[in-house]
């Protein structure tokens, strides 16, 4: 059984001998292993029951380590990294041979980011290797935003859970790549597209694909709770066996079955609460969860993306 704690030394030792440690990040908790050790990386795929075609993000302590991972860093990628790291941005770049093929599922590009969490940054600085870290949830389920979420689902699969408190952003990183030099958003996430475009100009947003996706986190069904999850298209019908997830709307249903993402209508607060509230409602054993979409601007785009995919997956 895993233990939860804040001991970086212990996390470091486990990682050094090829074990798995859950790490806090500002987006969601990750399930980390030594990125340069293929056996350790294989354990992650096993623990998450993740298909081997779904590549992992490499986490580094700072932009100074980027050139050891990526073969070349185009000026535009460098600009983004300088603007937003540490932070919720993942960049796809041609990988160096040092990165094992299992990390990128055999693809020529590696996904890299610098997470913005004090504990995890100290851990990364103390290690002589980078860490791969997918979200610390079974494949297809809701990402964890607290140490306890990881414990609830992966307690026998992870050696140690580093507790950095609740994730501040609450949505996975935004993924950007540069196919043929065109800045392309592969996954909407915790960094708003507007912020990216303010630095590098217009981007192309990839639609989700149902098969053979470049980023399976883009699969149409993902992030799904076990309880059937439906988007509320019309007026709510109060149903005694349903839970409700709203943006800021008050509903006349028992408190226990209602979660309001942000009573003040703040998209940041909504993002931070999203996955935790989905988990809480999912644990009530209800017949349905009905969810209201949020305003489709800024972080709202990424929130709606997660809601739609949760609905598609259940
Ligand atoms: O915020 C995050 O990105 C979190 C925290 C823990 O850092 N990590 C995360 O990892 O969300 P994961 O594995 O749940 O999602 C990573 C996504 C997947 O959809 C994967 O397909 C895509 O990144 N990805 C990783 N490497 C890639 C590559 N080389 N090319 C294309 N997509 C890649
Ligand atoms: Mg994930």
Coordinates of N, CA and C in Angstrom, one line a residue, residues 5-233:
X5 N 3.0 11.5 1.6 CA 3.8 12.3 2.5 C 4.5 13.4 1.6
X6 N 5.4 14.1 2.3 CA 6.1 15.2 1.6 C 7.6 15.0 1.6
X7 N 8.0 13.8 1.7 CA 9.5 13.5 1.8 C 10.1 13.3 0.4
X8 N 10.8 14.4 -0.1 CA 11.4 14.4 -1.4 C 12.5 13.3 -1.5
X9 N 13.2 13.1 -0.4 CA 14.3 12.2 -0.3 C 13.8 10.8 -0.6
X10 N 12.7 10.4 0.0 CA 12.1 9.1 -0.2 C 11.6 8.9 -1.7
X11 N 11.0 10.0 -2.2 CA 10.5 9.9 -3.6 C 11.7 9.7 -4.5
X12 N 12.8 10.4 -4.2 CA 14.0 10.4 -5.0 C 14.5 8.9 -5.0
X13 N 14.6 8.3 -3.9 CA 15.2 6.9 -3.8 C 14.3 6.0 -4.6
X14 N 13.0 6.1 -4.4 CA 12.1 5.1 -5.1 C 12.3 5.3 -6.7
X15 N 12.3 6.5 -7.1 CA 12.5 6.8 -8.6 C 13.8 6.3 -9.1
X16 N 14.8 6.5 -8.2 CA 16.2 6.0 -8.6 C 16.3 4.5 -8.8
X17 N 15.5 3.8 -8.0 CA 15.5 2.3 -8.2 C 14.4 1.8 -9.2
X18 N 13.8 2.8 -9.9 CA 12.9 2.3 -11.0 C 11.4 2.2 -10.5
X19 N 11.1 2.7 -9.3 CA 9.7 2.7 -8.8 C 8.9 3.8 -9.3
X20 N 7.6 3.8 -8.9 CA 6.6 4.8 -9.3 C 6.2 5.7 -8.1
X21 N 6.2 7.0 -8.4 CA 5.8 8.0 -7.4 C 4.8 8.9 -8.0
X22 N 3.7 9.2 -7.2 CA 2.7 10.2 -7.7 C 3.3 11.5 -7.3
X23 N 3.2 12.5 -8.2 CA 3.7 13.8 -8.0 C 2.7 14.9 -8.2
X24 N 2.7 15.9 -7.3 CA 1.8 17.0 -7.5 C 2.2 17.9 -8.6
X25 N 1.3 18.4 -9.4 CA 1.6 19.5 -10.3 C 0.5 20.5 -10.3
X26 N 0.7 21.7 -10.9 CA -0.4 22.7 -10.8 C -1.6 22.3 -11.7
X27 N -1.4 21.3 -12.6 CA -2.5 20.9 -13.5 C -3.3 19.8 -12.8
X28 N -2.7 18.6 -12.8 CA -3.2 17.5 -12.1 C -2.1 16.7 -11.5
X29 N -2.4 15.7 -10.7 CA -1.3 14.8 -10.2 C -0.8 13.9 -11.3
X30 N 0.5 13.6 -11.3 CA 1.1 12.7 -12.3 C 1.6 11.4 -11.6
X31 N 1.7 10.4 -12.4 CA 2.3 9.1 -12.0 C 3.7 9.1 -12.6
X32 N 4.7 9.3 -11.8 CA 6.0 9.5 -12.3 C 7.0 8.3 -12.3
X33 N 7.9 8.3 -13.3 CA 8.9 7.3 -13.3 C 10.1 7.9 -14.0
X34 N 11.3 7.3 -13.9 CA 12.5 7.7 -14.6 C 12.3 7.6 -16.1
X35 N 12.3 8.7 -16.8 CA 12.0 8.7 -18.2 C 13.1 8.0 -19.0
X36 N 14.2 7.8 -18.4 CA 15.3 7.2 -19.2 C 15.4 5.7 -19.0
X37 N 14.5 5.2 -18.1 CA 14.6 3.7 -17.8 C 13.3 3.0 -18.4
X38 N 13.5 2.3 -19.5 CA 12.3 1.8 -20.2 C 11.5 0.8 -19.3
X39 N 12.1 0.1 -18.4 CA 11.4 -0.8 -17.5 C 10.5 0.0 -16.5
X40 N 11.0 1.0 -16.0 CA 10.3 1.9 -15.1 C 9.1 2.5 -15.9
X41 N 9.3 2.9 -17.1 CA 8.3 3.5 -17.9 C 7.2 2.5 -18.2
X42 N 7.6 1.2 -18.5 CA 6.7 0.2 -18.8 C 5.7 -0.1 -17.6
X43 N 6.3 0.1 -16.4 CA 5.4 -0.1 -15.2 C 4.3 0.9 -15.1
X44 N 4.5 2.1 -15.7 CA 3.4 3.1 -15.7 C 2.3 2.7 -16.6
X45 N 2.7 2.2 -17.8 CA 1.6 1.7 -18.7 C 0.8 0.6 -18.1
X46 N 1.5 -0.2 -17.3 CA 0.8 -1.4 -16.7 C -0.1 -0.8 -15.6
X47 N 0.4 0.1 -14.7 CA -0.4 0.5 -13.6 C -1.6 1.3 -14.0
X48 N -1.5 2.0 -15.1 CA -2.7 2.8 -15.6 C -3.6 2.0 -16.6
X49 N -3.1 0.8 -17.0 CA -3.8 0.0 -18.0 C -3.9 0.9 -19.3
X50 N -2.8 1.6 -19.6 CA -2.8 2.5 -20.7 C -2.3 1.8 -21.9
X51 N -2.9 2.0 -23.1 CA -2.5 1.4 -24.3 C -1.1 1.9 -24.7
X52 N -0.3 1.0 -25.2 CA 1.1 1.4 -25.5 C 1.2 2.5 -26.6
X53 N 0.1 2.7 -27.3 CA 0.2 3.7 -28.4 C 0.0 5.1 -27.9
X54 N -0.2 5.3 -26.6 CA -0.4 6.6 -26.0 C 0.8 7.1 -25.3
X55 N 1.5 8.0 -25.9 CA 2.8 8.5 -25.4 C 2.8 9.3 -24.1
X56 N 3.9 9.5 -23.4 CA 3.9 10.1 -22.1 C 4.7 11.5 -22.2
X57 N 4.3 12.4 -21.3 CA 5.0 13.7 -21.3 C 6.2 13.6 -20.4
X58 N 7.3 14.2 -20.9 CA 8.6 14.2 -20.1 C 8.6 15.5 -19.3
X59 N 8.8 15.4 -18.0 CA 8.9 16.6 -17.1 C 10.3 16.9 -16.7
X60 N 10.7 18.2 -16.9 CA 12.0 18.6 -16.6 C 12.0 19.8 -15.6
X61 N 13.1 20.1 -15.0 CA 13.1 21.1 -13.9 C 13.2 22.5 -14.5
X62 N 13.6 22.7 -15.7 CA 13.7 24.0 -16.3 C 14.1 24.0 -17.7
X63 N 14.0 25.2 -18.4 CA 14.3 25.3 -19.8 C 15.7 24.9 -20.1
X64 N 16.6 25.1 -19.2 CA 18.0 24.7 -19.4 C 18.2 23.3 -19.7
X65 N 17.2 22.4 -19.3 CA 17.4 21.0 -19.6 C 16.8 20.6 -20.9
X66 N 16.1 21.5 -21.6 CA 15.4 21.2 -22.8 C 16.3 20.6 -23.9
X67 N 17.4 21.2 -24.1 CA 18.3 20.8 -25.2 C 18.8 19.4 -25.0
X68 N 18.8 18.9 -23.8 CA 19.2 17.5 -23.6 C 18.2 16.5 -24.0
X69 N 16.9 17.0 -24.2 CA 15.8 16.1 -24.5 C 15.4 16.2 -26.0
X70 N 15.4 17.5 -26.5 CA 15.0 17.7 -27.8 C 16.2 18.0 -28.7
X71 N 16.0 17.5 -30.0 CA 17.1 17.6 -30.9 C 17.3 19.1 -31.4
X72 N 16.2 19.7 -31.6 CA 16.2 21.1 -32.0 C 15.1 21.8 -31.3
X73 N 15.3 23.1 -31.0 CA 14.2 23.9 -30.4 C 14.0 25.1 -31.3
X74 N 12.9 25.1 -32.1 CA 12.6 26.2 -33.0 C 12.4 27.5 -32.2
X75 N 12.7 28.6 -32.8 CA 12.6 29.9 -32.0 C 11.2 30.1 -31.4
X76 N 10.2 29.7 -32.1 CA 8.8 29.9 -31.7 C 8.6 29.0 -30.4
X77 N 9.1 27.8 -30.4 CA 9.0 27.0 -29.2 C 9.7 27.5 -28.0
X78 N 10.9 28.1 -28.3 CA 11.7 28.7 -27.2 C 11.0 29.9 -26.6
X79 N 10.3 30.6 -27.5 CA 9.6 31.8 -27.0 C 8.4 31.4 -26.1
X80 N 7.7 30.3 -26.5 CA 6.6 29.8 -25.7 C 7.1 29.3 -24.3
X81 N 8.2 28.5 -24.4 CA 8.8 28.0 -23.1 C 9.2 29.1 -22.2
X82 N 9.8 30.1 -22.7 CA 10.2 31.2 -21.9 C 9.1 32.0 -21.3
X83 N 8.0 32.1 -22.1 CA 6.8 32.8 -21.6 C 6.0 32.1 -20.5
X84 N 6.0 30.7 -20.7 CA 5.0 30.0 -19.8 C 5.5 28.9 -18.9
X85 N 6.8 28.6 -19.0 CA 7.4 27.6 -18.0 C 8.0 28.3 -16.8
X86 N 7.9 27.8 -15.6 CA 7.0 26.6 -15.3 C 5.6 27.0 -15.4
X87 N 4.8 26.0 -16.0 CA 3.4 26.3 -16.2 C 2.7 25.2 -17.0
X88 N 1.3 25.4 -17.2 CA 0.5 24.3 -17.8 C 0.6 24.3 -19.4
X89 N 1.8 24.2 -19.9 CA 2.1 24.1 -21.3 C 3.0 23.0 -21.6
X90 N 2.6 22.1 -22.6 CA 3.5 21.0 -23.0 C 3.8 21.3 -24.5
X91 N 5.1 21.1 -24.8 CA 5.6 21.4 -26.2 C 6.1 20.1 -26.8
X92 N 5.7 19.8 -28.1 CA 6.1 18.7 -28.8 C 7.4 19.1 -29.7
X93 N 8.5 18.3 -29.5 CA 9.7 18.6 -30.2 C 10.4 17.3 -30.7
X94 N 11.2 17.4 -31.7 CA 11.9 16.1 -32.1 C 12.8 15.6 -31.0
X95 N 12.7 14.3 -30.7 CA 13.4 13.8 -29.5 C 14.8 13.4 -29.8
X96 N 15.6 13.4 -28.8 CA 17.0 12.9 -28.9 C 16.9 11.4 -28.6
X97 N 17.9 10.7 -29.1 CA 18.0 9.2 -29.0 C 17.9 8.7 -27.5
X98 N 18.4 9.6 -26.6 CA 18.4 9.3 -25.2 C 17.0 9.0 -24.7
X99 N 16.0 9.5 -25.3 CA 14.6 9.3 -24.8 C 14.1 7.9 -25.4
X100 N 13.8 7.0 -24.6 CA 13.5 5.6 -25.1 C 12.2 5.7 -25.9
X101 N 12.1 4.8 -26.9 CA 10.9 4.8 -27.8 C 9.6 4.6 -27.1
X102 N 9.7 3.8 -25.9 CA 8.4 3.5 -25.2 C 7.8 4.8 -24.7
X103 N 8.6 5.8 -24.4 CA 8.1 7.1 -23.9 C 7.2 7.8 -25.0
X104 N 7.6 7.8 -26.2 CA 6.9 8.5 -27.3 C 6.1 7.5 -28.1
X105 N 5.9 6.3 -27.7 CA 5.2 5.3 -28.5 C 5.7 5.2 -29.9
X106 N 7.0 5.3 -30.0 CA 7.7 5.1 -31.3 C 7.7 6.4 -32.2
X107 N 7.0 7.4 -31.7 CA 6.9 8.6 -32.5 C 8.2 9.5 -32.4
X108 N 8.5 10.3 -33.5 CA 9.7 11.0 -33.5 C 9.7 12.2 -32.5
X109 N 8.5 12.7 -32.1 CA 8.5 13.8 -31.3 C 8.3 13.4 -29.8
X110 N 8.9 14.2 -28.9 CA 8.7 14.0 -27.5 C 7.9 15.2 -26.9
X111 N 7.0 14.9 -26.0 CA 6.3 16.0 -25.3 C 7.0 16.4 -24.1
X112 N 7.2 17.7 -23.8 CA 8.0 18.1 -22.7 C 7.3 19.3 -22.0
X113 N 7.4 19.2 -20.6 CA 7.0 20.4 -19.9 C 7.7 20.6 -18.6
X114 N 7.6 21.8 -18.0 CA 8.2 22.2 -16.7 C 7.0 22.5 -15.8
X115 N 6.7 21.6 -14.9 CA 5.5 21.8 -14.0 C 5.7 22.8 -13.0
X116 N 4.7 23.5 -12.6 CA 4.8 24.6 -11.6 C 4.3 24.2 -10.2
X117 N 5.2 23.4 -9.6 CA 4.8 23.0 -8.2 C 6.2 22.9 -7.4
X118 N 6.2 23.6 -6.3 CA 7.5 23.7 -5.6 C 8.1 22.3 -5.2
X119 N 7.3 21.4 -4.7 CA 7.8 20.1 -4.3 C 8.4 19.4 -5.5
X120 N 7.6 19.3 -6.5 CA 8.0 18.6 -7.7 C 9.2 19.2 -8.4
X121 N 9.2 20.5 -8.4 CA 10.4 21.2 -9.0 C 11.7 20.8 -8.2
X122 N 11.6 20.8 -6.9 CA 12.8 20.4 -6.1 C 13.1 19.0 -6.3
X123 N 12.1 18.1 -6.4 CA 12.4 16.7 -6.8 C 13.1 16.6 -8.1
X124 N 12.6 17.2 -9.1 CA 13.2 17.2 -10.4 C 14.6 17.7 -10.4
X125 N 14.9 18.7 -9.7 CA 16.2 19.3 -9.6 C 17.2 18.3 -8.9
X126 N 16.7 17.5 -8.0 CA 17.5 16.6 -7.2 C 17.8 15.3 -8.0
X127 N 17.2 15.1 -9.1 CA 17.4 13.8 -9.9 C 18.3 14.0 -11.1
X128 N 19.1 13.0 -11.4 CA 19.9 13.1 -12.6 C 19.2 12.7 -13.9
X129 N 17.9 12.5 -13.8 CA 17.2 12.2 -15.0 C 15.8 12.9 -15.0
X130 N 15.2 13.1 -16.2 CA 13.8 13.6 -16.2 C 12.8 12.6 -15.8
X131 N 11.5 13.0 -15.6 CA 10.5 12.1 -15.2 C 9.4 12.1 -16.3
X132 N 8.9 10.9 -16.6 CA 7.6 10.8 -17.4 C 6.5 10.8 -16.4
X133 N 5.4 11.5 -16.7 CA 4.3 11.5 -15.7 C 3.0 11.8 -16.5
X134 N 2.2 10.7 -16.7 CA 0.9 10.8 -17.2 C 0.0 11.2 -16.0
X135 N -1.2 11.6 -16.2 CA -2.1 11.9 -15.1 C -2.3 10.6 -14.3
X136 N -2.3 10.7 -12.9 CA -2.3 9.5 -12.1 C -3.6 8.9 -11.9
X137 N -4.3 8.4 -13.0 CA -5.6 7.8 -12.9 C -5.6 6.6 -13.8
X138 N -6.5 5.6 -13.6 CA -6.6 4.6 -14.6 C -7.0 5.2 -15.9
X139 N -6.5 4.6 -17.0 CA -6.7 5.1 -18.4 C -8.2 5.3 -18.6
X140 N -8.5 6.6 -19.1 CA -9.9 6.9 -19.4 C -10.7 7.5 -18.3
X141 N -10.2 7.4 -17.1 CA -11.0 8.0 -15.9 C -10.6 9.4 -15.7
X142 N -11.3 10.1 -14.8 CA -11.1 11.5 -14.4 C -9.7 11.7 -13.8
X143 N -9.0 12.7 -14.2 CA -7.6 13.0 -13.6 C -7.7 13.4 -12.2
X144 N -6.7 13.1 -11.4 CA -6.7 13.4 -9.9 C -6.1 14.8 -9.7
X145 N -6.8 15.5 -8.8 CA -6.3 16.8 -8.4 C -5.9 16.9 -6.9
X146 N -5.9 15.8 -6.2 CA -5.4 15.7 -4.8 C -4.7 14.4 -4.6
X147 N -3.9 14.4 -3.6 CA -3.1 13.2 -3.3 C -4.1 12.0 -3.0
X148 N -5.2 12.3 -2.3 CA -6.2 11.3 -1.9 C -6.8 10.7 -3.1
X149 N -7.0 11.5 -4.2 CA -7.6 10.9 -5.4 C -6.7 9.8 -6.0
X150 N -5.4 10.0 -5.9 CA -4.5 9.0 -6.4 C -4.6 7.7 -5.5
X151 N -4.6 8.0 -4.2 CA -4.7 6.9 -3.2 C -5.9 6.1 -3.5
X152 N -7.1 6.7 -3.7 CA -8.3 6.0 -3.9 C -8.3 5.0 -5.1
X153 N -7.5 5.3 -6.1 CA -7.5 4.5 -7.3 C -6.2 3.7 -7.5
X154 N -5.1 4.2 -7.1 CA -3.9 3.5 -7.5 C -3.0 3.0 -6.2
X155 N -3.7 2.9 -5.1 CA -2.9 2.7 -3.9 C -2.0 1.5 -3.9
X156 N -2.4 0.4 -4.6 CA -1.5 -0.7 -4.6 C -0.5 -0.7 -5.8
X157 N -0.6 0.4 -6.7 CA 0.2 0.4 -7.9 C 1.3 1.4 -7.8
X158 N 1.3 2.3 -6.7 CA 2.3 3.4 -6.6 C 3.0 3.2 -5.3
X159 N 4.3 3.5 -5.3 CA 5.1 3.3 -4.1 C 5.0 4.4 -3.1
X160 N 4.8 5.6 -3.6 CA 4.7 6.8 -2.7 C 3.9 7.9 -3.4
X161 N 3.2 8.6 -2.6 CA 2.4 9.8 -3.1 C 2.9 11.0 -2.5
X162 N 3.5 11.9 -3.3 CA 4.0 13.1 -2.8 C 2.9 14.1 -2.7
X163 N 2.6 14.6 -1.5 CA 1.4 15.5 -1.3 C 1.7 17.0 -1.4
X164 N 1.3 17.6 -2.5 CA 1.6 19.0 -2.7 C 0.3 19.8 -2.6
X165 N -0.7 19.3 -1.9 CA -2.0 20.0 -1.8 C -2.8 19.9 -3.1
X166 N -4.0 20.5 -3.1 CA -4.8 20.5 -4.3 C -4.1 21.2 -5.5
X167 N -4.3 20.6 -6.7 CA -3.7 21.3 -7.9 C -4.4 22.6 -8.1
X168 N -3.6 23.6 -8.4 CA -4.1 25.0 -8.5 C -5.0 25.2 -9.7
X169 N -4.5 24.6 -10.9 CA -5.2 24.9 -12.1 C -6.3 23.9 -12.4
X170 N -6.1 22.6 -12.2 CA -7.1 21.6 -12.2 C -7.5 21.0 -13.6
X171 N -6.8 21.5 -14.6 CA -7.0 20.9 -16.0 C -5.6 20.6 -16.5
X172 N -5.5 19.5 -17.2 CA -4.2 19.1 -17.8 C -3.6 20.2 -18.6
X173 N -2.3 20.1 -18.9 CA -1.6 21.1 -19.7 C -2.1 21.2 -21.1
X174 N -2.0 22.4 -21.7 CA -2.3 22.6 -23.1 C -1.1 22.1 -23.9
X175 N -1.4 21.3 -24.9 CA -0.3 20.7 -25.7 C -0.1 21.4 -27.1
X176 N 1.1 21.9 -27.4 CA 1.3 22.6 -28.6 C 2.4 21.9 -29.4
X177 N 2.2 21.7 -30.7 CA 3.3 21.1 -31.6 C 3.4 22.0 -32.8
X178 N 4.4 21.7 -33.6 CA 4.7 22.5 -34.8 C 4.9 21.7 -36.1
X179 N 3.8 21.0 -36.5 CA 3.9 20.2 -37.7 C 4.1 21.2 -38.9
X180 N 5.1 20.9 -39.7 CA 5.5 21.8 -40.8 C 5.6 23.3 -40.4
X181 N 6.0 23.5 -39.1 CA 6.2 24.8 -38.7 C 4.9 25.6 -38.2
X182 N 3.8 24.9 -38.4 CA 2.5 25.6 -38.0 C 2.2 25.3 -36.5
X183 N 2.1 26.4 -35.6 CA 1.7 26.1 -34.3 C 0.4 25.5 -34.2
X184 N 0.3 24.3 -33.6 CA -0.9 23.5 -33.5 C -1.3 23.1 -32.1
X185 N -2.5 23.3 -31.7 CA -2.9 22.9 -30.4 C -3.5 21.5 -30.5
X186 N -2.9 20.6 -29.8 CA -3.3 19.2 -29.8 C -4.3 18.9 -28.7
X187 N -4.1 19.6 -27.6 CA -5.1 19.4 -26.4 C -5.3 20.8 -25.8
X188 N -6.5 21.2 -25.7 CA -6.8 22.4 -24.9 C -6.6 22.1 -23.4
X189 N -6.1 23.0 -22.7 CA -5.9 22.7 -21.3 C -5.8 23.9 -20.4
X190 N -4.9 23.8 -19.4 CA -4.8 24.9 -18.4 C -4.3 26.2 -18.8
X191 N -3.6 26.2 -20.0 CA -3.1 27.5 -20.5 C -4.1 27.9 -21.6
X192 N -4.7 29.1 -21.5 CA -5.6 29.5 -22.5 C -5.0 29.7 -23.9
X193 N -5.7 29.4 -24.9 CA -5.2 29.6 -26.3 C -4.9 31.1 -26.5
X194 N -5.8 31.9 -26.0 CA -5.5 33.4 -26.2 C -4.2 33.8 -25.7
X195 N -3.8 33.2 -24.5 CA -2.5 33.6 -24.0 C -1.3 33.2 -24.9
X196 N -1.5 32.0 -25.5 CA -0.5 31.5 -26.4 C -0.4 32.3 -27.6
X197 N -1.6 32.7 -28.2 CA -1.6 33.5 -29.4 C -1.1 34.9 -29.2
X198 N -1.2 35.4 -27.9 CA -0.7 36.7 -27.6 C 0.8 36.7 -27.8
X199 N 1.5 35.5 -27.6 CA 2.9 35.5 -27.7 C 3.4 35.1 -29.1
X200 N 2.7 34.1 -29.8 CA 3.2 33.6 -31.1 C 2.3 33.8 -32.2
X201 N 1.2 34.5 -32.0 CA 0.2 34.7 -33.1 C -0.7 33.5 -33.3
X202 N -1.4 33.5 -34.4 CA -2.5 32.5 -34.6 C -2.0 31.1 -34.5
X203 N -2.9 30.2 -33.9 CA -2.6 28.8 -33.9 C -3.7 28.0 -34.6
X204 N -3.4 26.8 -34.9 CA -4.4 25.9 -35.5 C -4.8 25.0 -34.4
X205 N -6.2 24.8 -34.2 CA -6.6 23.9 -33.2 C -7.1 22.6 -33.8
X206 N -6.4 21.5 -33.4 CA -6.7 20.1 -34.0 C -8.1 19.6 -33.4
X207 N -8.9 19.2 -34.3 CA -10.2 18.6 -33.8 C -9.9 17.2 -33.2
X208 N -10.8 16.7 -32.4 CA -10.5 15.3 -31.8 C -10.7 14.3 -32.8
X209 N -9.9 13.2 -32.6 CA -10.1 12.2 -33.6 C -10.4 10.9 -32.9
X210 N -11.2 10.1 -33.6 CA -11.7 8.9 -32.9 C -10.7 7.7 -33.0
X211 N -9.8 7.7 -34.0 CA -8.9 6.6 -34.1 C -7.5 7.2 -34.4
X212 N -6.5 6.4 -34.1 CA -5.2 6.8 -34.4 C -4.8 8.2 -34.2
X213 N -5.2 8.7 -33.0 CA -5.0 10.2 -32.7 C -3.5 10.4 -32.5
X214 N -3.1 11.6 -32.8 CA -1.7 12.0 -32.5 C -1.6 12.1 -31.0
X215 N -2.6 12.6 -30.3 CA -2.6 12.6 -28.9 C -3.8 12.0 -28.4
X216 N -3.7 10.7 -27.9 CA -4.9 10.0 -27.4 C -5.7 10.8 -26.3
X217 N -5.0 11.7 -25.6 CA -5.7 12.5 -24.6 C -6.8 13.3 -25.4
X218 N -6.7 13.3 -26.7 CA -7.7 13.9 -27.6 C -8.8 13.0 -28.0
X219 N -8.7 11.7 -27.5 CA -9.7 10.8 -27.9 C -11.1 11.4 -27.5
X220 N -12.1 11.1 -28.3 CA -13.4 11.7 -28.1 C -13.9 11.3 -26.7
X221 N -13.8 10.0 -26.3 CA -14.3 9.7 -25.0 C -13.1 9.5 -24.1
X222 N -13.1 10.2 -23.0 CA -12.0 10.2 -22.0 C -12.5 10.9 -20.8
X223 N -11.7 10.9 -19.7 CA -12.1 11.7 -18.5 C -13.5 11.3 -18.0
X224 N -13.9 10.1 -18.2 CA -15.3 9.7 -17.9 C -15.5 9.1 -16.5
X225 N -16.5 9.6 -15.8 CA -16.9 8.9 -14.6 C -17.5 7.6 -14.8
X226 N -17.8 6.8 -13.8 CA -18.4 5.5 -14.0 C -20.0 5.7 -14.1
X227 N -20.5 6.7 -13.4 CA -21.9 7.0 -13.5 C -22.2 7.6 -14.9
X228 N -23.3 7.2 -15.6 CA -23.7 7.8 -16.9 C -23.7 9.3 -16.7
X229 N -23.0 10.0 -17.7 CA -22.8 11.4 -17.6 C -23.4 12.1 -18.8
X230 N -24.3 13.0 -18.5 CA -25.1 13.7 -19.6 C -24.9 15.2 -19.6
X231 N -24.8 15.8 -20.7 CA -24.8 17.3 -20.7 C -26.3 17.7 -20.8
X232 N -26.6 18.8 -20.0 CA -27.9 19.3 -19.9 C -28.1 20.3 -21.1
X233 N -28.9 19.8 -22.0 CA -29.1 20.7 -23.2 C -30.3 21.7 -22.9

